[in-house]
Coordinates of C-alpha atoms and ligand atoms in Angstrom, one line a residue:
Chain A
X1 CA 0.0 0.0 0.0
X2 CA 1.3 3.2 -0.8
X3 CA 1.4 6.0 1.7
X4 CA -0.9 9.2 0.5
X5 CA 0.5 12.5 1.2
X6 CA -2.6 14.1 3.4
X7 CA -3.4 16.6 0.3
X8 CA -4.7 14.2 -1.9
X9 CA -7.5 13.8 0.4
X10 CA -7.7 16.9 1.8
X11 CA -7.3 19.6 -1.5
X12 CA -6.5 22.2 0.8
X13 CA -9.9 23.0 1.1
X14 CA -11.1 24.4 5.2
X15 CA -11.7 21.4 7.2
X16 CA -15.4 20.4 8.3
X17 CA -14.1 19.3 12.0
X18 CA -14.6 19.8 15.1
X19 CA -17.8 17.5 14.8
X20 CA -20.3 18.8 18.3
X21 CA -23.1 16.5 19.9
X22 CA -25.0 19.0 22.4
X23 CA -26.8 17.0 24.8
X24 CA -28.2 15.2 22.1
X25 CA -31.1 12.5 22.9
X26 CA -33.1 10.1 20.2
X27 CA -36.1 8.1 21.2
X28 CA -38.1 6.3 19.3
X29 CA -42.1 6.6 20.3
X30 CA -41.0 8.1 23.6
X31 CA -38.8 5.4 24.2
X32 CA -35.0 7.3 25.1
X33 CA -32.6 5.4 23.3
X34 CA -29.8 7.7 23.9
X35 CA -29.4 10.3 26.6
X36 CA -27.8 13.4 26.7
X37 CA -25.0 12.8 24.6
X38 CA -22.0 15.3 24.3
X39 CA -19.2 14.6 22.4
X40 CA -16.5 16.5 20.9
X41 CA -14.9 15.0 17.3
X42 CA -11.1 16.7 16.5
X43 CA -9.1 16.2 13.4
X44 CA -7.0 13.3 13.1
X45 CA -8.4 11.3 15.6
X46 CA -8.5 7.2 15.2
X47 CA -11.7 7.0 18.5
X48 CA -13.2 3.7 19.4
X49 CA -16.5 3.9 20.3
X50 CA -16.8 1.2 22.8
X51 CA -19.7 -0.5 24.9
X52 CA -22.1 -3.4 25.6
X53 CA -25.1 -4.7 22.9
X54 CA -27.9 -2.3 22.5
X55 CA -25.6 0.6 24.8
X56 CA -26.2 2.8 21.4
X57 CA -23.1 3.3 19.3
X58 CA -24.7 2.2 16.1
X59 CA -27.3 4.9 16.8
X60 CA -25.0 7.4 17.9
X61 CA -22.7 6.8 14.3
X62 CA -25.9 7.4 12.7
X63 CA -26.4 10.7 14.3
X64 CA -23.2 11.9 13.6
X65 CA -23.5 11.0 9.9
X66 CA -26.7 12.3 9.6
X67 CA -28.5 8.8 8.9
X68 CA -30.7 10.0 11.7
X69 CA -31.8 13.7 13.3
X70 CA -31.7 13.7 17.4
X71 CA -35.0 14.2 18.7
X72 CA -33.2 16.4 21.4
X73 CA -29.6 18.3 21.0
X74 CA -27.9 19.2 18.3
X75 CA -25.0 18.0 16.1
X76 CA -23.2 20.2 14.9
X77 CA -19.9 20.6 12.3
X78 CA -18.4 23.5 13.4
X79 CA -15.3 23.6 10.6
X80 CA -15.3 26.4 8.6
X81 CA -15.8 23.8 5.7
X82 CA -18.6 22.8 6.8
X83 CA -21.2 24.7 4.5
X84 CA -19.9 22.8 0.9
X85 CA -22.6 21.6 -0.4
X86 CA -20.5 18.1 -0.9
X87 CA -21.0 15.6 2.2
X88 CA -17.4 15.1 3.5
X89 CA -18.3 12.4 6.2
X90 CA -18.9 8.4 4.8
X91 CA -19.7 5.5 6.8
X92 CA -19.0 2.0 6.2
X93 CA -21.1 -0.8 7.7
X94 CA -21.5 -3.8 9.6
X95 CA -22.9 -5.6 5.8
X96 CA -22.1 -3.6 3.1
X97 CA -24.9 -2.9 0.5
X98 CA -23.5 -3.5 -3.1
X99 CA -25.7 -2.6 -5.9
X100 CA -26.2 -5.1 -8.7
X101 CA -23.3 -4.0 -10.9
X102 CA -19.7 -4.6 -10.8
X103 CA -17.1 -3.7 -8.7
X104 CA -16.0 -0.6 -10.4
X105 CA -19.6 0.6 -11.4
X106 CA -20.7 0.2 -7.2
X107 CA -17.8 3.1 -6.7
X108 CA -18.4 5.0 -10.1
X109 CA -22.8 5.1 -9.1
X110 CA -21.2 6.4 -5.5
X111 CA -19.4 9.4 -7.1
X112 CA -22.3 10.3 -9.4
X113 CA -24.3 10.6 -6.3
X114 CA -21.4 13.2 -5.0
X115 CA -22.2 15.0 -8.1
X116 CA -18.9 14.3 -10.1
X117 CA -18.5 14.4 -13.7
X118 CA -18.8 11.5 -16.0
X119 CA -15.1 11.8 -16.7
X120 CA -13.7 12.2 -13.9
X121 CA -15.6 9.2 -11.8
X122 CA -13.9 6.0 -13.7
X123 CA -10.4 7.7 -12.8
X124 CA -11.2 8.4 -9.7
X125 CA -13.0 5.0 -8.9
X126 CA -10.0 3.3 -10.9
X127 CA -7.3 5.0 -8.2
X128 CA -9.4 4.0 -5.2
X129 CA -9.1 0.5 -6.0
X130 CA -5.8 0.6 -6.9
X131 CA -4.7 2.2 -4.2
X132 CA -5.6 -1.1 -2.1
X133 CA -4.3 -3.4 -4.8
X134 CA -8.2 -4.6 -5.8
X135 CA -8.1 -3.5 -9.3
X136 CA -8.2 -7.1 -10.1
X137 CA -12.0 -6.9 -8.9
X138 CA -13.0 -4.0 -10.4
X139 CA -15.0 -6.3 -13.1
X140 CA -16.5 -8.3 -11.2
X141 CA -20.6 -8.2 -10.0
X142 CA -19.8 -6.9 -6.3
X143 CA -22.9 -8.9 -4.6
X144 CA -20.6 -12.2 -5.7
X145 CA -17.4 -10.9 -4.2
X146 CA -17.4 -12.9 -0.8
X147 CA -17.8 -10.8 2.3
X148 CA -14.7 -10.2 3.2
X149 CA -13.9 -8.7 -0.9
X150 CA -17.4 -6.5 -0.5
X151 CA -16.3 -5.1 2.7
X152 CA -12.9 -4.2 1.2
X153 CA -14.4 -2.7 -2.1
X154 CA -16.8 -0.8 0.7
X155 CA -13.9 0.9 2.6
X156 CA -12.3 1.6 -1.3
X157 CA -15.7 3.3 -2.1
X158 CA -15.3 5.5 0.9
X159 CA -11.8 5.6 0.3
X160 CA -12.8 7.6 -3.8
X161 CA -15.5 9.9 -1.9
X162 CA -12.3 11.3 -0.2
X163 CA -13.8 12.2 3.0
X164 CA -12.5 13.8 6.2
X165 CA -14.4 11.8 8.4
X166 CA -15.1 7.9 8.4
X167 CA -17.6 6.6 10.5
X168 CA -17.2 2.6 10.8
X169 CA -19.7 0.5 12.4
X170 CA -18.2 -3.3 13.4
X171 CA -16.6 -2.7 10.2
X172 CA -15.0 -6.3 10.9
X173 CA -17.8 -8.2 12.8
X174 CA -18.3 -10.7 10.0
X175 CA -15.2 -11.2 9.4
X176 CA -11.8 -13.8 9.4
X177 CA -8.8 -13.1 10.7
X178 CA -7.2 -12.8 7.8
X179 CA -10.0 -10.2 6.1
X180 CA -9.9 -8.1 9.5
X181 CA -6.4 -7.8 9.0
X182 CA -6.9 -6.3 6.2
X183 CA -9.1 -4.0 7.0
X184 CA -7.6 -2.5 9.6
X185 CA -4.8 -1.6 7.2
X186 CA -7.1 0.2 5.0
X187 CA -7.9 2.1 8.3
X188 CA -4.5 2.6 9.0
X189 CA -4.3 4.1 5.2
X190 CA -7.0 6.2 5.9
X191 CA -5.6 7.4 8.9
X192 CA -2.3 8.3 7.4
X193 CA -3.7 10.0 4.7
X194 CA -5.3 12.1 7.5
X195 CA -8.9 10.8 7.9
X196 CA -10.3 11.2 11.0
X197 CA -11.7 7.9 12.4
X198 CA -15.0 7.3 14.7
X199 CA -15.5 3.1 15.0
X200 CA -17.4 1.0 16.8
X201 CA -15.9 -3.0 17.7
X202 CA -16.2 -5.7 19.9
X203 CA -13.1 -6.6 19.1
X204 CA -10.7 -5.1 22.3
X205 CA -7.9 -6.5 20.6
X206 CA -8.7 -4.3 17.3
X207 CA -9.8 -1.6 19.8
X208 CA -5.8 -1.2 21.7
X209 CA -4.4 -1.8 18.4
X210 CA -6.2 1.3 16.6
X211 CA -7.5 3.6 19.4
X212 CA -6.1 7.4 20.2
X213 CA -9.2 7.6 21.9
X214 CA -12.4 5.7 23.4
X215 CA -15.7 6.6 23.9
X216 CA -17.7 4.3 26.3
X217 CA -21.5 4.4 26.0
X218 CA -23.8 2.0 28.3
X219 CA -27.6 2.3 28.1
X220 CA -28.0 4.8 26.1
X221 CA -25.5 6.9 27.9
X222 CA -22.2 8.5 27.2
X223 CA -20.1 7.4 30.6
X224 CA -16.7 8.6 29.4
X225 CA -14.3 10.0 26.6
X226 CA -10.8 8.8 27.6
X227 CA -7.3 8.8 26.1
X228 CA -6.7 5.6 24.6
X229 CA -3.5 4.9 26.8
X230 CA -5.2 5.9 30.2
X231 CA -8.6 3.8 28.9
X232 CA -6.6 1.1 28.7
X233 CA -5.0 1.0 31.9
X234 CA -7.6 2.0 33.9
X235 CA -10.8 3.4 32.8
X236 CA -12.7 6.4 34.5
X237 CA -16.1 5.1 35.1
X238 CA -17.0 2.0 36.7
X239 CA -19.6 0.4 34.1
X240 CA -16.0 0.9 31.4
X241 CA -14.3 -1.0 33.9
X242 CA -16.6 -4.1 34.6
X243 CA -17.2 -4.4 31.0
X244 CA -12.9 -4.4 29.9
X245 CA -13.0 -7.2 32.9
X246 CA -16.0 -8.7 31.4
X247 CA -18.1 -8.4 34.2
X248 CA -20.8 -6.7 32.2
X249 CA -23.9 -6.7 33.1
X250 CA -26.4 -4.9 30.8
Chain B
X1 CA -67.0 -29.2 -39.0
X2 CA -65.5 -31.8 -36.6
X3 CA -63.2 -30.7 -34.1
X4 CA -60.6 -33.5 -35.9
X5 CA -60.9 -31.7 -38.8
X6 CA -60.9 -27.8 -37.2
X7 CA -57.7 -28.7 -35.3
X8 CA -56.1 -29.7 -38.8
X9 CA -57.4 -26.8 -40.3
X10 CA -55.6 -24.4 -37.9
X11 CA -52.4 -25.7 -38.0
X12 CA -52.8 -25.5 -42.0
X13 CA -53.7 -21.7 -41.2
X14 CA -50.8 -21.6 -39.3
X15 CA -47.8 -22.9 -41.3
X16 CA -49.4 -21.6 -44.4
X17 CA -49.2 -18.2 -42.8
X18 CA -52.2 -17.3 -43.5
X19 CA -52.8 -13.2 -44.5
X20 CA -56.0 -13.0 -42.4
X21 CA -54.5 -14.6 -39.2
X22 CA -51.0 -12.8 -39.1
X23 CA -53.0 -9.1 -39.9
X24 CA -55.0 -10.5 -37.1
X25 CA -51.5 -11.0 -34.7
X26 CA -49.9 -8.5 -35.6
X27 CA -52.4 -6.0 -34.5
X28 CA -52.9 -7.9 -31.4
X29 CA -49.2 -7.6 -30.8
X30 CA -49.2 -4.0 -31.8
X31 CA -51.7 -2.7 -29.3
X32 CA -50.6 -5.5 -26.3
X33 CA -46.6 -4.5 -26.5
X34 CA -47.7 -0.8 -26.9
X35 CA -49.9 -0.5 -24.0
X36 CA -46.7 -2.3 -22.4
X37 CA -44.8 -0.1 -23.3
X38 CA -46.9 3.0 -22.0
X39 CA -47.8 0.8 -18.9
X40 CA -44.2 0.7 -17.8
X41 CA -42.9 4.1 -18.9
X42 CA -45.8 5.3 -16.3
X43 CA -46.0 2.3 -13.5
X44 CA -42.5 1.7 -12.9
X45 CA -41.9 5.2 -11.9
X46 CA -45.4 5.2 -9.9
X47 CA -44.8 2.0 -8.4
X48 CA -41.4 2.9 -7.5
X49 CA -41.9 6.3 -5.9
X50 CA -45.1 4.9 -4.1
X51 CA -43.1 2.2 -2.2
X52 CA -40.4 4.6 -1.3
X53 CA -41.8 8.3 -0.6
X54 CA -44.1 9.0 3.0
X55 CA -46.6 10.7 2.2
X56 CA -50.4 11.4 3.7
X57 CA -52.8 9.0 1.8
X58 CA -50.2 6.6 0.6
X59 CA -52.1 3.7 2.2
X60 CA -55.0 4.7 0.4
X61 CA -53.5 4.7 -2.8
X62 CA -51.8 2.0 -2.3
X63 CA -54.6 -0.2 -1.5
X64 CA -57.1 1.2 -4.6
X65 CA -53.7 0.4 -7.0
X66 CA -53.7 -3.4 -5.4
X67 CA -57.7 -3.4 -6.0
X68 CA -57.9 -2.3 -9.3
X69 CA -55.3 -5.4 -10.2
X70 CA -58.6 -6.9 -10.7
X71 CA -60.3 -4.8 -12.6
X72 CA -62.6 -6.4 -15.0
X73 CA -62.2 -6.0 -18.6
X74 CA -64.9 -4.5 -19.5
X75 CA -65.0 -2.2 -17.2
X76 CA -61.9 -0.3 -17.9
X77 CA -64.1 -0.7 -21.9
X78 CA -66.6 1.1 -20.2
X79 CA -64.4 3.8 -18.8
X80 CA -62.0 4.5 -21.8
X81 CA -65.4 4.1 -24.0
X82 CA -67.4 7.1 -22.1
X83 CA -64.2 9.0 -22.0
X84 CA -63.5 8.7 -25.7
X85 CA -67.9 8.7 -27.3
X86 CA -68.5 11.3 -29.3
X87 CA -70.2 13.4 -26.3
X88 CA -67.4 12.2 -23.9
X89 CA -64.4 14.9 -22.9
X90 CA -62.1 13.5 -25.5
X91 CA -64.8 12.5 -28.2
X92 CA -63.3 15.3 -30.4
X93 CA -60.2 13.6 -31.3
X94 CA -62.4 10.7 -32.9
X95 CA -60.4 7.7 -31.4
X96 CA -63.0 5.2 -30.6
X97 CA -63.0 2.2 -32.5
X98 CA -59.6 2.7 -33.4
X99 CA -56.4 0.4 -32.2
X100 CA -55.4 3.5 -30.4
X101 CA -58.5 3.7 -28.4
X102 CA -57.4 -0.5 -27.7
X103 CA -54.0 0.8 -26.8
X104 CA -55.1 3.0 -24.2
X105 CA -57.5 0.6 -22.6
X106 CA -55.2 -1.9 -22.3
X107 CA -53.1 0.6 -20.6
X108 CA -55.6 1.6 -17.9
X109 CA -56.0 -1.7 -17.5
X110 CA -52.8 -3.2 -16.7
X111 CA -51.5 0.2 -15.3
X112 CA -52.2 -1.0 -11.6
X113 CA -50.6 -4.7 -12.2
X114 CA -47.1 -2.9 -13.2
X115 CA -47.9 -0.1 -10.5
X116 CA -48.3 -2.9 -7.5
X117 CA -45.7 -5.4 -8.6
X118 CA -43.2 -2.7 -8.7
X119 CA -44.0 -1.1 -5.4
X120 CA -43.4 -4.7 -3.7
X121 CA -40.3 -5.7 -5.6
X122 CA -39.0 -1.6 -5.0
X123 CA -40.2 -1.3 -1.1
X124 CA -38.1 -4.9 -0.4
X125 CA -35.2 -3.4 -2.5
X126 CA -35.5 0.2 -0.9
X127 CA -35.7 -1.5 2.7
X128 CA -32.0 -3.0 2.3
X129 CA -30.4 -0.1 0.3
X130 CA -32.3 2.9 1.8
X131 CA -29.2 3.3 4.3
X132 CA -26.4 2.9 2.2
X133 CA -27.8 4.8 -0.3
X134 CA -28.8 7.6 1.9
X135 CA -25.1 7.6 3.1
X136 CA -23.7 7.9 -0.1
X137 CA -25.9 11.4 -0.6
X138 CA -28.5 10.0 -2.4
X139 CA -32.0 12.0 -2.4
X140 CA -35.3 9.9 -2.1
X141 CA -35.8 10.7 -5.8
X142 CA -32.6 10.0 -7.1
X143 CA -32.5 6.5 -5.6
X144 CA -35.3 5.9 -7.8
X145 CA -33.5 5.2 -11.5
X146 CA -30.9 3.1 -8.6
X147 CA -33.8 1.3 -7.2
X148 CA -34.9 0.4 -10.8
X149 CA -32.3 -0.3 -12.7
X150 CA -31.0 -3.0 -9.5
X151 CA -34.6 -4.3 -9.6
X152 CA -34.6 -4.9 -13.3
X153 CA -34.8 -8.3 -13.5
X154 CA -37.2 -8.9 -10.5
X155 CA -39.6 -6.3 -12.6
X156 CA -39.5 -8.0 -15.8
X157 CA -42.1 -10.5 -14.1
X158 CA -44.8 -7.6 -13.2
X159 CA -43.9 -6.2 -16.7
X160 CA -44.9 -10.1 -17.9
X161 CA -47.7 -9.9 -15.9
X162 CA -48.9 -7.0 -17.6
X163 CA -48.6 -8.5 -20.8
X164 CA -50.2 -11.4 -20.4
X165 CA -53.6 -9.7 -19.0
X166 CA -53.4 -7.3 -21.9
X167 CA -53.0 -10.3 -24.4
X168 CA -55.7 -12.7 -22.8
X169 CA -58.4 -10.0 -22.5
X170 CA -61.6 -9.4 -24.5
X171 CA -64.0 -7.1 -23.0
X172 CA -62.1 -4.2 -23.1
X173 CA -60.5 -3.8 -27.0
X174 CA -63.8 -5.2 -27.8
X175 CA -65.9 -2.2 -25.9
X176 CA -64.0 0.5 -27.4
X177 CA -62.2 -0.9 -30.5
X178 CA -65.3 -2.9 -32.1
X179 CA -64.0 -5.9 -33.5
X180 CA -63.9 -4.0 -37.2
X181 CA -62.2 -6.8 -39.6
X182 CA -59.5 -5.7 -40.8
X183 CA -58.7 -2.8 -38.8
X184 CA -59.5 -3.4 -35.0
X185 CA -59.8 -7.7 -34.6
X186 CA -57.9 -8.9 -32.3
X187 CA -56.6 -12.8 -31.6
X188 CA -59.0 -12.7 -28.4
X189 CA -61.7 -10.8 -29.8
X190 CA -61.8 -13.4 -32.8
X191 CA -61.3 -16.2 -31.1
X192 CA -64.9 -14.8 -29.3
X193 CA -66.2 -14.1 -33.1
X194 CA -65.3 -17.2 -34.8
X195 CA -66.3 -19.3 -32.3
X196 CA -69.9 -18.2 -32.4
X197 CA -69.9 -17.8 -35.8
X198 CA -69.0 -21.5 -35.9
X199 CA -65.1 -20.9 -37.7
X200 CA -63.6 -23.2 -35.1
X201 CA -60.4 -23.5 -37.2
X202 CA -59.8 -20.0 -37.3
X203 CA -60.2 -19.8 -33.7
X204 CA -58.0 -22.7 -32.5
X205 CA -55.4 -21.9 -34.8
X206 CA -55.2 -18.2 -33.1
X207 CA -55.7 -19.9 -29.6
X208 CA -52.5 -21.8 -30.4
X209 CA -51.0 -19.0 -31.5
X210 CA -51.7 -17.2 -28.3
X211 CA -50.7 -20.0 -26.0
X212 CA -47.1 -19.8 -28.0
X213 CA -46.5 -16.6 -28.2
X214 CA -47.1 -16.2 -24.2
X215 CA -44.9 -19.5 -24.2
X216 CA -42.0 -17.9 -26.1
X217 CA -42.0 -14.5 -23.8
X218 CA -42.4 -16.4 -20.9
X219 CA -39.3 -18.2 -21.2
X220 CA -37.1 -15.2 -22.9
X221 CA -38.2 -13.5 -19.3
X222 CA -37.5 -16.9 -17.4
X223 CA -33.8 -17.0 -19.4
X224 CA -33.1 -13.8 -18.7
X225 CA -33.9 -14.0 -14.9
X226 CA -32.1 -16.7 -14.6
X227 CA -28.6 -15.6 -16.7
X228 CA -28.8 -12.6 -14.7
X229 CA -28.9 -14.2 -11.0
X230 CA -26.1 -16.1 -12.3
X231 CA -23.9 -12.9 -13.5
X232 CA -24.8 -10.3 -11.1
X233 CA -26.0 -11.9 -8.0
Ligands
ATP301 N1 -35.4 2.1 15.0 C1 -35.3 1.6 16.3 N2 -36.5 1.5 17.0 C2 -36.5 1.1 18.2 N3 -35.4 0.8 18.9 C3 -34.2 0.9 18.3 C4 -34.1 1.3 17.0 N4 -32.8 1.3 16.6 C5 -32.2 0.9 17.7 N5 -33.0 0.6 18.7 C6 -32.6 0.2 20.1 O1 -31.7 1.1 20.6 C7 -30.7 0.5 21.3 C8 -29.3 0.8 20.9 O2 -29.1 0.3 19.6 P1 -27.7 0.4 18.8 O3 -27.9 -0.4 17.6 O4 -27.2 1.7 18.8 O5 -26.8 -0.5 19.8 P2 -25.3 -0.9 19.7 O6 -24.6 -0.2 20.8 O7 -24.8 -0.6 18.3 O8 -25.3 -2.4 19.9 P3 -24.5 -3.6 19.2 O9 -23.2 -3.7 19.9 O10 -25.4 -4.8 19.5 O11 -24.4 -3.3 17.8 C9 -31.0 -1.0 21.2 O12 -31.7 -1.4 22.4 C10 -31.9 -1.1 20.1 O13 -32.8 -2.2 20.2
MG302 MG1 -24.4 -1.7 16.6

């Protein structure tokens, strides 16, 4: 893999972060599903957000990316960048959705939704898989690439939107050791080229090896936002610390 | 005539090609594959913004697209006929008893067919791409053409569907196109004709006819389907 200077991605253009969540709160028929959130999102930052089943991190992703509006609170993007028209956040899921073309035509159909010329989008589209050495796929229908291929040709899809932020949710859940590995060094890519990184796991393993920074939610609720370093050693609240034991309780 | 001898007689109308029966086809084929045609250009867009857009009443029109899947015949005759008499709204442009006329009552008529079968086969589709799609900056309208195009082989069968109850039915090219030899006869509407006039050659032979040509179409569709689940997943 090739290392990308940051202004490939970047194109000097002023930067959408910090990325604000004011006391934000979603419920669903009156039901709170999250509670008071705040969070604060600054550039460069690989953060694990970290917690039990059903504590709300696939929620709070979607908040952030704007899959879903809080019913209270407010998010916010507070970059001076932030008022391009163009959408400089992507997300990559648990089970990617390929559309029933190939490989190269799922990325191409992305950038046409970003509003970029005919032209340009088979280049660009062309680079992204390159860049991860899947050209060799780029032919082929993407729903019959196996799991672990579709999740890669996801994070390359993301990869030729060139955003600033990537939002991953259990972007590895599904997968083997092997595909997981590689995925984590598409992160890494991403990372180097100066992508800032919000991700959810299960995977503590993944979570040491990639964190600067966790964010621990439990029932809805955000309990801390730690260092990675001090997280690990010894984290703040008690509910972090019963569930990095495994003691956890829902 | 026996019915030995009516059978023998059709096939001999058939492989001689007879002038009479392919005039008689092709017409039917004409106005079938046009209303289609005009069908689709409308009810996969309907269908497709109906399963996918919220909006006050969509249950309503939901369930009166579903109901009118049913629609008899002659009824949606009876509509386009009023519509298009002399004293109706659009009796000036002299269309009744005209293939055009046919064409657009087999239109209304299999409208709601394409419209229903497309909202299920999109609102499935939309249900499992609606998020990524949405992520990628995609506006409820623009997934539309996505929604469609990834569908396509799913709505060649409500496109079938549509076919096939334009091709089988009598009542309504009869009410509003006449059954004029020559001009507006149709394979059901002489089928109906010959029969009671006693021509049971004439009639079986474009009975068989009918039966293939549903055959052939049916398994192009079939083909197709099945190539593309192989191909594209
Ligand atoms: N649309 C919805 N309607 C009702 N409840 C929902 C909805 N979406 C999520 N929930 C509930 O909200 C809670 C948080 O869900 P969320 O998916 O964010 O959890 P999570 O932290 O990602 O869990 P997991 O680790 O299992 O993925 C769960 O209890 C879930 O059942
Ligand atoms: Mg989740």
């Amino acid at each position: 893999m090739r290392s990308e200077p940051r202004v490939e991605l970047m194109h000097g253009v002023p930067s959408i972060l910090p990325l604000r969540l004011e006391a934000v709160s979603f419920a669903v028929r009156g039901k709170p599903l999250l509670t008071d959130i705040g969070l604060e999102v600054t550039s460069g930052q690989r953060i694990m957000v970290l917690g039990p089943n059903g504590a709300g991190k696939s929620l709070t992703l979607r908040l952030c990316h704007g899959l879903l509006q809080p019913t209270k609170g407010r998010v916010t993007w507070l970059g001076a960048g932030a008022n391009t028209p163009r959408r400089r956040h992507a997300m990559v899921f648990q089970r990617p959705v390929m559309l029933r073309r190939s490989a190269l035509a799922n990325i191409t159909h992305a950038l046409a939704l970003q509003g970029i010329g005919r032209a340009q989008r088979k280049e660009q589209a062309l680079a992204a898989l390159r860049h991860f050495g899947l050209e060799a796929l780029a032919d082929r229908p993407a729903r019959v690439l196996s799991g672990g291929e579709q999740q890669r040709l996801a994070m390359a899809r993301a990869w030729a939107l060139r955003p600033e932020v990537l939002f991953l949710d259990e972007p590895c859940a599904a997968l083997d050791p092997g595909a997981t590995h590689a995925i984590e060094e598409m992160i890494q890519a991403f990372h180097r080229a100066g992508v800032t990184i919000v991700m959810t796991t299960h995977n503590m393993g993944q979570a040491r090896r990639l964190a600067d920074e966790v964010i621990f939610l439990h029932h809805g609720r955000l309990l801390e936002q730690t260092p990675a370093a001090e997280f690990f050693e010894q984290p703040r609240s008690e509910a972090a610390d019963a569930f990095m034991k495994g003691e956890l309780l829902w | 005539m026996g019915q030995e001898n009516a059978f023998l007689a059709a096939w001999r109308l058939i492989v001689e090609l007879d002038p009479a029966l392919v005039e008689i086809v092709i017409l039917s084929l004409r106005v079938s594959l046009t209303a289609v045609l005009l069908a689709s250009l409308l009810g996969l867009p309907i269908g497709a913004a109906l399963a996918i857009y919220r909006f006050r009443g969509r249950g309503a029109a939901i369930v009166i697209f579903n109901a009118m899947m049913g629609l008899p015949p002659v009824v949606a005759g009876l509509v386009v006929y009023l519509l298009l008499s002399r004293s109706g709204p659009f009796g000036g442009l002299g269309l009744l008893f005209t293939p055009t006329a046919m064409i657009i009552a087999q239109t209304v008529l299999i409208l709601p067919i394409v419209v229903s079968l497309t909202r299920q086969v999109i609102e499935d589709l939309w249900q499992e791409y609606e998020e990524q799609l949405r992520s990628l900056g995609s506006s409820t309208a623009r997934a539309i053409p996505t929604l469609l195009r990834d569908a396509r082989f799913s709505l060649i069968t409500s496109v079938l569907a549509g076919f096939g109850r334009a091709s089988a039915e009598v009542g309504a090219v009869l009410i509003v196109g006449g059954n004029i030899a020559g001009y507006t006869r149709t394979m059901t509407t002489a089928i109906a004709l010959e029969t009671a006039r006693g021509d049971l050659a004439l009639a079986l032979g474009l009975g068989i006819l009918l039966i293939l040509l549903t055959l052939l179409l049916n398994t192009l569709a079939y083909g197709t389907g099945r190539f593309a689940q192989r191909t594209t997943g």
